[in-house]
PDB file of C-alpha atoms and ligand atoms in Angstrom:
ATOM      1  CA  MET A   1      56.466 106.513 210.258  1.00  0.00           C
ATOM      2  CA  ALA A   2      56.365 107.523 206.581  1.00  0.00           C
ATOM      3  CA  GLU A   3      56.162 111.217 205.873  1.00  0.00           C
ATOM      4  CA  SER A   4      54.913 113.380 203.005  1.00  0.00           C
ATOM      5  CA  ARG A   5      57.552 115.447 201.158  1.00  0.00           C
ATOM      6  CA  ALA A   6      55.282 117.674 199.075  1.00  0.00           C
ATOM      7  CA  GLU A   7      56.860 121.068 198.385  1.00  0.00           C
ATOM      8  CA  PRO A   8      54.698 124.089 199.219  1.00  0.00           C
ATOM      9  CA  GLY A   9      53.555 125.880 196.057  1.00  0.00           C
ATOM     10  CA  SER A  10      54.367 122.912 193.860  1.00  0.00           C
ATOM     11  CA  PRO A  11      51.625 120.384 194.352  1.00  0.00           C
ATOM     12  CA  PRO A  12      52.695 116.813 193.781  1.00  0.00           C
ATOM     13  CA  ILE A  13      50.721 114.446 191.602  1.00  0.00           C
ATOM     14  CA  LEU A  14      48.959 112.167 194.021  1.00  0.00           C
ATOM     15  CA  LEU A  15      48.739 108.428 193.348  1.00  0.00           C
ATOM     16  CA  GLY A  16      46.755 106.326 195.805  1.00  0.00           C
ATOM     17  CA  VAL A  17      46.207 102.581 195.746  1.00  0.00           C
ATOM     18  CA  SER A  18      43.502 100.589 197.482  1.00  0.00           C
ATOM     19  CA  LEU A  19      44.129  96.868 197.548  1.00  0.00           C
ATOM     20  CA  LYS A  20      40.504  96.299 198.644  1.00  0.00           C
ATOM     21  CA  LEU A  21      40.280  92.600 199.615  1.00  0.00           C
ATOM     22  CA  TYR A  22      42.139  91.331 196.538  1.00  0.00           C
ATOM     23  CA  LEU A  23      45.533  90.355 197.991  1.00  0.00           C
ATOM     24  CA  ASP A  24      46.178  88.115 201.005  1.00  0.00           C
ATOM     25  CA  VAL A  25      48.508  89.312 203.751  1.00  0.00           C
ATOM     26  CA  GLU A  26      51.537  87.478 202.402  1.00  0.00           C
ATOM     27  CA  ARG A  27      51.127  88.838 198.888  1.00  0.00           C
ATOM     28  CA  THR A  28      50.390  92.309 200.266  1.00  0.00           C
ATOM     29  CA  ALA A  29      53.685  92.258 202.181  1.00  0.00           C
ATOM     30  CA  ARG A  30      55.583  91.282 199.008  1.00  0.00           C
ATOM     31  CA  TRP A  31      53.748  93.997 197.079  1.00  0.00           C
ATOM     32  CA  ALA A  32      54.616  96.594 199.718  1.00  0.00           C
ATOM     33  CA  HIS A  33      58.240  95.454 199.679  1.00  0.00           C
ATOM     34  CA  ASP A  34      58.384  96.048 195.915  1.00  0.00           C
ATOM     35  CA  VAL A  35      56.579  99.393 196.193  1.00  0.00           C
ATOM     36  CA  ALA A  36      59.053 100.466 198.883  1.00  0.00           C
ATOM     37  CA  ALA A  37      61.940  99.695 196.515  1.00  0.00           C
ATOM     38  CA  ILE A  38      60.285 101.795 193.796  1.00  0.00           C
ATOM     39  CA  ALA A  39      59.626 104.628 196.241  1.00  0.00           C
ATOM     40  CA  ARG A  40      63.239 104.650 197.424  1.00  0.00           C
ATOM     41  CA  SER A  41      64.672 104.732 193.926  1.00  0.00           C
ATOM     42  CA  HIS A  42      62.245 106.698 191.752  1.00  0.00           C
ATOM     43  CA  PRO A  43      63.413 110.321 191.542  1.00  0.00           C
ATOM     44  CA  ALA A  44      59.861 111.673 191.234  1.00  0.00           C
ATOM     45  CA  VAL A  45      58.934 109.992 194.519  1.00  0.00           C
ATOM     46  CA  THR A  46      62.127 110.859 196.369  1.00  0.00           C
ATOM     47  CA  ASP A  47      61.948 114.519 195.293  1.00  0.00           C
ATOM     48  CA  GLY A  48      58.281 114.745 196.298  1.00  0.00           C
ATOM     49  CA  SER A  49      56.862 115.558 192.851  1.00  0.00           C
ATOM     50  CA  VAL A  50      54.833 112.331 192.941  1.00  0.00           C
ATOM     51  CA  GLU A  51      53.169 111.501 196.217  1.00  0.00           C
ATOM     52  CA  LEU A  52      51.990 107.967 197.008  1.00  0.00           C
ATOM     53  CA  PHE A  53      49.574 106.468 199.492  1.00  0.00           C
ATOM     54  CA  VAL A  54      48.468 102.874 199.901  1.00  0.00           C
ATOM     55  CA  LEU A  55      45.417 101.401 201.598  1.00  0.00           C
ATOM     56  CA  PRO A  56      45.909  97.682 202.286  1.00  0.00           C
ATOM     57  CA  SER A  57      43.339  95.429 203.929  1.00  0.00           C
ATOM     58  CA  LEU A  58      43.281  95.952 207.674  1.00  0.00           C
ATOM     59  CA  PRO A  59      45.255  92.898 208.907  1.00  0.00           C
ATOM     60  CA  ALA A  60      48.094  93.838 206.547  1.00  0.00           C
ATOM     61  CA  VAL A  61      48.385  97.449 207.726  1.00  0.00           C
ATOM     62  CA  PRO A  62      51.170  96.915 210.330  1.00  0.00           C
ATOM     63  CA  LEU A  63      53.258  94.882 207.868  1.00  0.00           C
ATOM     64  CA  VAL A  64      52.824  97.485 205.167  1.00  0.00           C
ATOM     65  CA  VAL A  65      53.723 100.292 207.589  1.00  0.00           C
ATOM     66  CA  GLN A  66      56.876  98.348 208.409  1.00  0.00           C
ATOM     67  CA  GLU A  67      57.774  97.714 204.752  1.00  0.00           C
ATOM     68  CA  LEU A  68      57.280 101.371 203.811  1.00  0.00           C
ATOM     69  CA  ALA A  69      59.024 102.873 206.837  1.00  0.00           C
ATOM     70  CA  GLY A  70      61.614 105.423 205.768  1.00  0.00           C
ATOM     71  CA  THR A  71      59.924 106.041 202.418  1.00  0.00           C
ATOM     72  CA  PRO A  72      57.617 108.987 201.672  1.00  0.00           C
ATOM     73  CA  VAL A  73      54.686 106.613 201.048  1.00  0.00           C
ATOM     74  CA  ARG A  74      51.781 107.127 203.425  1.00  0.00           C
ATOM     75  CA  VAL A  75      49.711 104.174 204.597  1.00  0.00           C
ATOM     76  CA  GLY A  76      46.019 104.202 205.419  1.00  0.00           C
ATOM     77  CA  ALA A  77      42.985 102.020 205.990  1.00  0.00           C
ATOM     78  CA  GLN A  78      39.927 101.387 203.847  1.00  0.00           C
ATOM     79  CA  ASP A  79      37.328 102.141 206.522  1.00  0.00           C
ATOM     80  CA  LEU A  80      36.843 103.184 210.148  1.00  0.00           C
ATOM     81  CA  HIS A  81      34.027 103.388 212.658  1.00  0.00           C
ATOM     82  CA  TRP A  82      32.373 106.702 213.578  1.00  0.00           C
ATOM     83  CA  ASP A  83      33.044 106.248 217.306  1.00  0.00           C
ATOM     84  CA  ASP A  84      36.486 105.589 218.730  1.00  0.00           C
ATOM     85  CA  ARG A  85      35.403 103.290 221.576  1.00  0.00           C
ATOM     86  CA  GLY A  86      32.342 101.344 222.645  1.00  0.00           C
ATOM     87  CA  ALA A  87      30.226  98.254 222.122  1.00  0.00           C
ATOM     88  CA  TYR A  88      30.752  97.949 218.376  1.00  0.00           C
ATOM     89  CA  THR A  89      31.691  94.350 217.648  1.00  0.00           C
ATOM     90  CA  GLY A  90      33.921  94.062 214.619  1.00  0.00           C
ATOM     91  CA  ALA A  91      34.371  97.802 214.180  1.00  0.00           C
ATOM     92  CA  VAL A  92      37.700  99.608 213.795  1.00  0.00           C
ATOM     93  CA  SER A  93      38.643 102.712 215.750  1.00  0.00           C
ATOM     94  CA  GLY A  94      40.259 105.670 214.021  1.00  0.00           C
ATOM     95  CA  GLN A  95      42.295 106.159 217.172  1.00  0.00           C
ATOM     96  CA  ASP A  96      43.743 102.659 216.763  1.00  0.00           C
ATOM     97  CA  LEU A  97      44.391 103.189 213.063  1.00  0.00           C
ATOM     98  CA  ARG A  98      46.472 106.201 213.977  1.00  0.00           C
ATOM     99  CA  THR A  99      48.326 104.187 216.638  1.00  0.00           C
ATOM    100  CA  VAL A 100      49.332 101.466 214.162  1.00  0.00           C
ATOM    101  CA  GLY A 101      50.727 104.013 211.706  1.00  0.00           C
ATOM    102  CA  CYS A 102      47.851 105.026 209.435  1.00  0.00           C
ATOM    103  CA  ALA A 103      47.985 108.564 208.099  1.00  0.00           C
ATOM    104  CA  LEU A 104      44.827 108.370 205.988  1.00  0.00           C
ATOM    105  CA  VAL A 105      41.528 106.561 205.882  1.00  0.00           C
ATOM    106  CA  GLU A 106      39.147 105.935 203.017  1.00  0.00           C
ATOM    107  CA  VAL A 107      35.506 106.806 203.585  1.00  0.00           C
ATOM    108  CA  GLY A 108      32.429 106.298 201.460  1.00  0.00           C
ATOM    109  CA  HIS A 109      33.693 104.003 198.715  1.00  0.00           C
ATOM    110  CA  ALA A 110      30.902 102.874 196.376  1.00  0.00           C
ATOM    111  CA  GLU A 111      31.351  99.304 197.653  1.00  0.00           C
ATOM    112  CA  ARG A 112      30.806 100.491 201.238  1.00  0.00           C
ATOM    113  CA  ARG A 113      27.712 102.418 200.132  1.00  0.00           C
ATOM    114  CA  GLN A 114      26.263  99.561 198.045  1.00  0.00           C
ATOM    115  CA  ILE A 115      27.317  96.340 199.776  1.00  0.00           C
ATOM    116  CA  PHE A 116      27.415  97.547 203.377  1.00  0.00           C
ATOM    117  CA  GLY A 117      24.550 100.025 203.141  1.00  0.00           C
ATOM    118  CA  GLU A 118      26.465 103.092 204.301  1.00  0.00           C
ATOM    119  CA  THR A 119      24.320 106.213 204.171  1.00  0.00           C
ATOM    120  CA  ASP A 120      25.391 109.829 203.762  1.00  0.00           C
ATOM    121  CA  ASP A 121      24.892 110.285 207.533  1.00  0.00           C
ATOM    122  CA  VAL A 122      27.209 107.365 208.325  1.00  0.00           C
ATOM    123  CA  ILE A 123      29.798 108.671 205.882  1.00  0.00           C
ATOM    124  CA  GLY A 124      29.629 112.152 207.436  1.00  0.00           C
ATOM    125  CA  ALA A 125      30.177 110.665 210.908  1.00  0.00           C
ATOM    126  CA  LYS A 126      33.135 108.647 209.632  1.00  0.00           C
ATOM    127  CA  VAL A 127      34.725 111.728 208.050  1.00  0.00           C
ATOM    128  CA  ALA A 128      34.367 113.490 211.414  1.00  0.00           C
ATOM    129  CA  ALA A 129      36.024 110.489 213.106  1.00  0.00           C
ATOM    130  CA  ALA A 130      38.893 110.680 210.634  1.00  0.00           C
ATOM    131  CA  PHE A 131      39.550 114.346 211.395  1.00  0.00           C
ATOM    132  CA  ARG A 132      39.147 113.782 215.134  1.00  0.00           C
ATOM    133  CA  ASN A 133      41.960 111.252 214.947  1.00  0.00           C
ATOM    134  CA  GLY A 134      44.300 113.171 212.680  1.00  0.00           C
ATOM    135  CA  LEU A 135      43.644 110.919 209.686  1.00  0.00           C
ATOM    136  CA  VAL A 136      43.355 112.446 206.220  1.00  0.00           C
ATOM    137  CA  PRO A 137      40.030 111.359 204.755  1.00  0.00           C
ATOM    138  CA  VAL A 138      40.023 109.926 201.255  1.00  0.00           C
ATOM    139  CA  LEU A 139      36.385 110.661 200.535  1.00  0.00           C
ATOM    140  CA  CYS A 140      34.966 108.679 197.630  1.00  0.00           C
ATOM    141  CA  VAL A 141      32.103 110.120 195.619  1.00  0.00           C
ATOM    142  CA  GLY A 142      30.553 109.287 192.286  1.00  0.00           C
ATOM    143  CA  GLU A 143      27.377 108.911 190.320  1.00  0.00           C
ATOM    144  CA  HIS A 144      25.635 105.539 189.974  1.00  0.00           C
ATOM    145  CA  GLU A 145      24.935 105.424 186.251  1.00  0.00           C
ATOM    146  CA  PRO A 146      26.565 106.845 183.123  1.00  0.00           C
ATOM    147  CA  GLY A 147      25.079 110.219 182.166  1.00  0.00           C
ATOM    148  CA  SER A 148      26.022 113.844 181.673  1.00  0.00           C
ATOM    149  CA  SER A 149      28.967 115.369 183.501  1.00  0.00           C
ATOM    150  CA  THR A 150      26.623 118.052 184.844  1.00  0.00           C
ATOM    151  CA  ASP A 151      24.365 115.464 186.472  1.00  0.00           C
ATOM    152  CA  ALA A 152      27.384 113.545 187.755  1.00  0.00           C
ATOM    153  CA  ALA A 153      28.888 116.663 189.334  1.00  0.00           C
ATOM    154  CA  HIS A 154      25.536 117.427 190.963  1.00  0.00           C
ATOM    155  CA  VAL A 155      25.445 113.978 192.599  1.00  0.00           C
ATOM    156  CA  CYS A 156      29.052 114.278 193.757  1.00  0.00           C
ATOM    157  CA  ILE A 157      28.611 117.769 195.206  1.00  0.00           C
ATOM    158  CA  SER A 158      25.605 116.572 197.158  1.00  0.00           C
ATOM    159  CA  GLN A 159      27.654 113.643 198.521  1.00  0.00           C
ATOM    160  CA  ILE A 160      30.561 115.954 199.404  1.00  0.00           C
ATOM    161  CA  GLU A 161      28.379 118.549 201.129  1.00  0.00           C
ATOM    162  CA  SER A 162      26.718 115.856 203.183  1.00  0.00           C
ATOM    163  CA  ALA A 163      30.009 114.210 204.147  1.00  0.00           C
ATOM    164  CA  LEU A 164      31.766 117.458 205.062  1.00  0.00           C
ATOM    165  CA  ARG A 165      28.965 119.390 206.677  1.00  0.00           C
ATOM    166  CA  LYS A 166      30.268 118.866 210.207  1.00  0.00           C
ATOM    167  CA  VAL A 167      33.925 119.512 209.463  1.00  0.00           C
ATOM    168  CA  GLN A 168      35.180 122.630 211.249  1.00  0.00           C
ATOM    169  CA  ILE A 169      38.888 122.329 210.572  1.00  0.00           C
ATOM    170  CA  ALA A 170      40.289 125.224 208.538  1.00  0.00           C
ATOM    171  CA  ASP A 171      42.426 124.371 205.526  1.00  0.00           C
ATOM    172  CA  ALA A 172      42.163 120.683 206.305  1.00  0.00           C
ATOM    173  CA  GLU A 173      43.887 118.194 204.040  1.00  0.00           C
ATOM    174  CA  ILE A 174      41.241 116.164 202.307  1.00  0.00           C
ATOM    175  CA  ILE A 175      41.403 113.977 199.250  1.00  0.00           C
ATOM    176  CA  ILE A 176      38.309 113.561 197.115  1.00  0.00           C
ATOM    177  CA  ALA A 177      38.355 110.410 195.010  1.00  0.00           C
ATOM    178  CA  TYR A 178      35.952 110.913 192.132  1.00  0.00           C
ATOM    179  CA  GLU A 179      34.907 107.398 191.173  1.00  0.00           C
ATOM    180  CA  PRO A 180      31.913 106.951 188.879  1.00  0.00           C
ATOM    181  CA  GLU A 181      30.394 103.722 190.200  1.00  0.00           C
ATOM    182  CA  TRP A 182      29.846 102.417 186.666  1.00  0.00           C
ATOM    183  CA  ALA A 183      33.571 102.750 185.886  1.00  0.00           C
ATOM    184  CA  ILE A 184      34.805 100.726 188.867  1.00  0.00           C
ATOM    185  CA  GLY A 185      35.992  97.188 188.123  1.00  0.00           C
ATOM    186  CA  GLN A 186      35.819  97.623 184.353  1.00  0.00           C
ATOM    187  CA  ALA A 187      38.354  97.171 181.572  1.00  0.00           C
ATOM    188  CA  GLU A 188      38.545 100.895 180.837  1.00  0.00           C
ATOM    189  CA  ALA A 189      38.344 104.107 182.820  1.00  0.00           C
ATOM    190  CA  ALA A 190      35.589 106.667 182.218  1.00  0.00           C
ATOM    191  CA  SER A 191      36.270 109.012 179.309  1.00  0.00           C
ATOM    192  CA  ALA A 192      38.787 111.758 179.943  1.00  0.00           C
ATOM    193  CA  ASP A 193      36.287 114.442 178.896  1.00  0.00           C
ATOM    194  CA  HIS A 194      33.759 113.244 181.446  1.00  0.00           C
ATOM    195  CA  VAL A 195      36.289 112.981 184.274  1.00  0.00           C
ATOM    196  CA  ARG A 196      37.855 116.347 183.465  1.00  0.00           C
ATOM    197  CA  ALA A 197      34.501 118.123 183.506  1.00  0.00           C
ATOM    198  CA  VAL A 198      33.319 116.555 186.755  1.00  0.00           C
ATOM    199  CA  ALA A 199      36.649 116.950 188.565  1.00  0.00           C
ATOM    200  CA  ALA A 200      36.913 120.627 187.589  1.00  0.00           C
ATOM    201  CA  THR A 201      33.413 121.336 188.893  1.00  0.00           C
ATOM    202  CA  LEU A 202      34.150 119.575 192.176  1.00  0.00           C
ATOM    203  CA  ALA A 203      37.452 121.391 192.674  1.00  0.00           C
ATOM    204  CA  ASP A 204      35.834 124.782 191.924  1.00  0.00           C
ATOM    205  CA  ARG A 205      33.008 124.122 194.328  1.00  0.00           C
ATOM    206  CA  LEU A 206      35.294 122.963 197.126  1.00  0.00           C
ATOM    207  CA  ARG A 207      37.774 125.800 196.762  1.00  0.00           C
ATOM    208  CA  GLN A 208      34.973 128.322 197.317  1.00  0.00           C
ATOM    209  CA  ASP A 209      34.998 127.142 200.934  1.00  0.00           C
ATOM    210  CA  PRO A 210      38.062 128.313 202.897  1.00  0.00           C
ATOM    211  CA  ARG A 211      37.957 125.117 204.915  1.00  0.00           C
ATOM    212  CA  PHE A 212      38.804 123.152 201.790  1.00  0.00           C
ATOM    213  CA  ALA A 213      41.152 125.484 199.921  1.00  0.00           C
ATOM    214  CA  THR A 214      43.782 122.765 199.626  1.00  0.00           C
ATOM    215  CA  VAL A 215      41.483 119.927 198.635  1.00  0.00           C
ATOM    216  CA  ARG A 216      42.751 117.575 195.940  1.00  0.00           C
ATOM    217  CA  VAL A 217      40.563 115.657 193.514  1.00  0.00           C
ATOM    218  CA  VAL A 218      41.852 112.368 192.136  1.00  0.00           C
ATOM    219  CA  TYR A 219      40.189 110.034 189.670  1.00  0.00           C
ATOM    220  CA  GLY A 220      39.446 106.363 190.353  1.00  0.00           C
ATOM    221  CA  GLY A 221      37.599 103.686 188.413  1.00  0.00           C
ATOM    222  CA  SER A 222      39.702 101.297 186.292  1.00  0.00           C
ATOM    223  CA  ALA A 223      42.506 103.866 186.182  1.00  0.00           C
ATOM    224  CA  GLN A 224      45.591 102.343 184.556  1.00  0.00           C
ATOM    225  CA  PRO A 225      48.722 103.223 182.607  1.00  0.00           C
ATOM    226  CA  GLY A 226      47.625 105.899 180.128  1.00  0.00           C
ATOM    227  CA  THR A 227      44.768 107.320 182.210  1.00  0.00           C
ATOM    228  CA  LEU A 228      46.766 110.144 183.745  1.00  0.00           C
ATOM    229  CA  THR A 229      48.207 111.090 180.364  1.00  0.00           C
ATOM    230  CA  ASP A 230      44.706 111.053 178.843  1.00  0.00           C
ATOM    231  CA  LEU A 231      43.627 113.436 181.595  1.00  0.00           C
ATOM    232  CA  ARG A 232      46.597 115.681 180.771  1.00  0.00           C
ATOM    233  CA  GLY A 233      47.079 116.716 184.362  1.00  0.00           C
ATOM    234  CA  ASP A 234      43.507 117.995 184.789  1.00  0.00           C
ATOM    235  CA  VAL A 235      43.093 116.004 187.987  1.00  0.00           C
ATOM    236  CA  ASP A 236      45.389 116.032 191.008  1.00  0.00           C
ATOM    237  CA  GLY A 237      46.130 112.348 190.579  1.00  0.00           C
ATOM    238  CA  LEU A 238      44.653 108.871 190.484  1.00  0.00           C
ATOM    239  CA  PHE A 239      43.099 106.444 192.919  1.00  0.00           C
ATOM    240  CA  LEU A 240      44.169 103.048 191.626  1.00  0.00           C
ATOM    241  CA  GLY A 241      42.779  99.585 192.187  1.00  0.00           C
ATOM    242  CA  ARG A 242      43.525  96.442 190.168  1.00  0.00           C
ATOM    243  CA  TYR A 243      45.894  98.125 187.760  1.00  0.00           C
ATOM    244  CA  ALA A 244      48.373  98.748 190.583  1.00  0.00           C
ATOM    245  CA  HIS A 245      48.506  95.129 191.743  1.00  0.00           C
ATOM    246  CA  ASP A 246      51.603  94.667 189.619  1.00  0.00           C
ATOM    247  CA  PRO A 247      54.261  97.002 191.090  1.00  0.00           C
ATOM    248  CA  ALA A 248      55.793  97.340 187.614  1.00  0.00           C
ATOM    249  CA  GLU A 249      52.509  98.843 186.366  1.00  0.00           C
ATOM    250  CA  LEU A 250      52.500 101.233 189.311  1.00  0.00           C
ATOM    251  CA  ALA A 251      56.046 102.239 188.371  1.00  0.00           C
ATOM    252  CA  ARG A 252      54.854 102.953 184.803  1.00  0.00           C
ATOM    253  CA  ILE A 253      52.118 105.203 186.188  1.00  0.00           C
ATOM    254  CA  ILE A 254      54.678 107.009 188.369  1.00  0.00           C
ATOM    255  CA  ASP A 255      56.765 107.530 185.211  1.00  0.00           C
ATOM    256  CA  GLU A 256      53.712 109.050 183.507  1.00  0.00           C
ATOM    257  CA  ALA A 257      53.059 111.327 186.456  1.00  0.00           C
ATOM    258  CA  ALA A 258      56.692 112.432 186.450  1.00  0.00           C
ATOM    259  CA  ALA A 259      56.472 113.208 182.724  1.00  0.00           C
ATOM    260  CA  LEU A 260      53.431 115.406 183.310  1.00  0.00           C
ATOM    261  CA  ARG A 261      55.217 117.580 185.861  1.00  0.00           C
TER     262      ARG A 261
HETATM  263  O1  G3H B 301      39.398 101.918 195.110  1.00  0.00           O
HETATM  264  C1  G3H B 301      39.685 101.900 193.926  1.00  0.00           C
HETATM  265  C2  G3H B 301      38.687 102.032 192.906  1.00  0.00           C
HETATM  266  O2  G3H B 301      37.439 101.560 193.262  1.00  0.00           O
HETATM  267  C3  G3H B 301      39.123 101.570 191.561  1.00  0.00           C
HETATM  268  O3  G3H B 301      39.227 100.188 191.489  1.00  0.00           O
HETATM  269  P1  G3H B 301      39.527  99.547 190.050  1.00  0.00           P
HETATM  270  O4  G3H B 301      40.606 100.356 189.444  1.00  0.00           O
HETATM  271  O5  G3H B 301      39.956  98.155 190.349  1.00  0.00           O
HETATM  272  O6  G3H B 301      38.271  99.669 189.257  1.00  0.00           O
END
């Protein structure tokens, strides 16, 4: 299984990729093969200063785990069910995700909230299921409409408090993906000033709680080459979508992250 190589006291820049439902299994396997080659050869990845995780569609998870074996890249899933077993046709157990090699699981993406009607209660139960199964939650939060960074942070903090209210684990690893809904699937990311202000407020709020002292906040929403540089290191990393479909673009973003360290 892949393992993280982050050095204590020197936090890596975290780059996550969700493939959503964009790539079929065959193309996902080729993509993972290329990403594995990058991960094995890029000094910033091999020395742990840039940390990668990838979230393929569910049927591709075992192939991606296989492709990335022996690299530091962690693999996860895009969703899980709140119970591990039972009469839940079509649902996916966190226990099974762990068994097939997942280290993380995404919870609460805007598309899950909007298209699949997931409520804050459902998201909270899924975060609990992630922790119960030793999966690092990648908790997605974000405001619906463009507006002030103060209002956006308020919405996100409410989503975070609801999602984490049942978590009892001290110093748990958790990744918050700040994704303004209006910036997802666009040509450009949200403005750096907006993201910086919201991410700083979220990090401050979370670090007041000893349970979440090591939380990391990454930005997602049309993130692409240039976004991390624009943010000048004021987030812990990026959560990438379409702009990581080309492994060469992902390599460019890793180069940027390495230059910021
Ligand atoms: O999960 C990833 C985010 O929703 C960003 O996707 P995007 O970069 O394709 O907008």
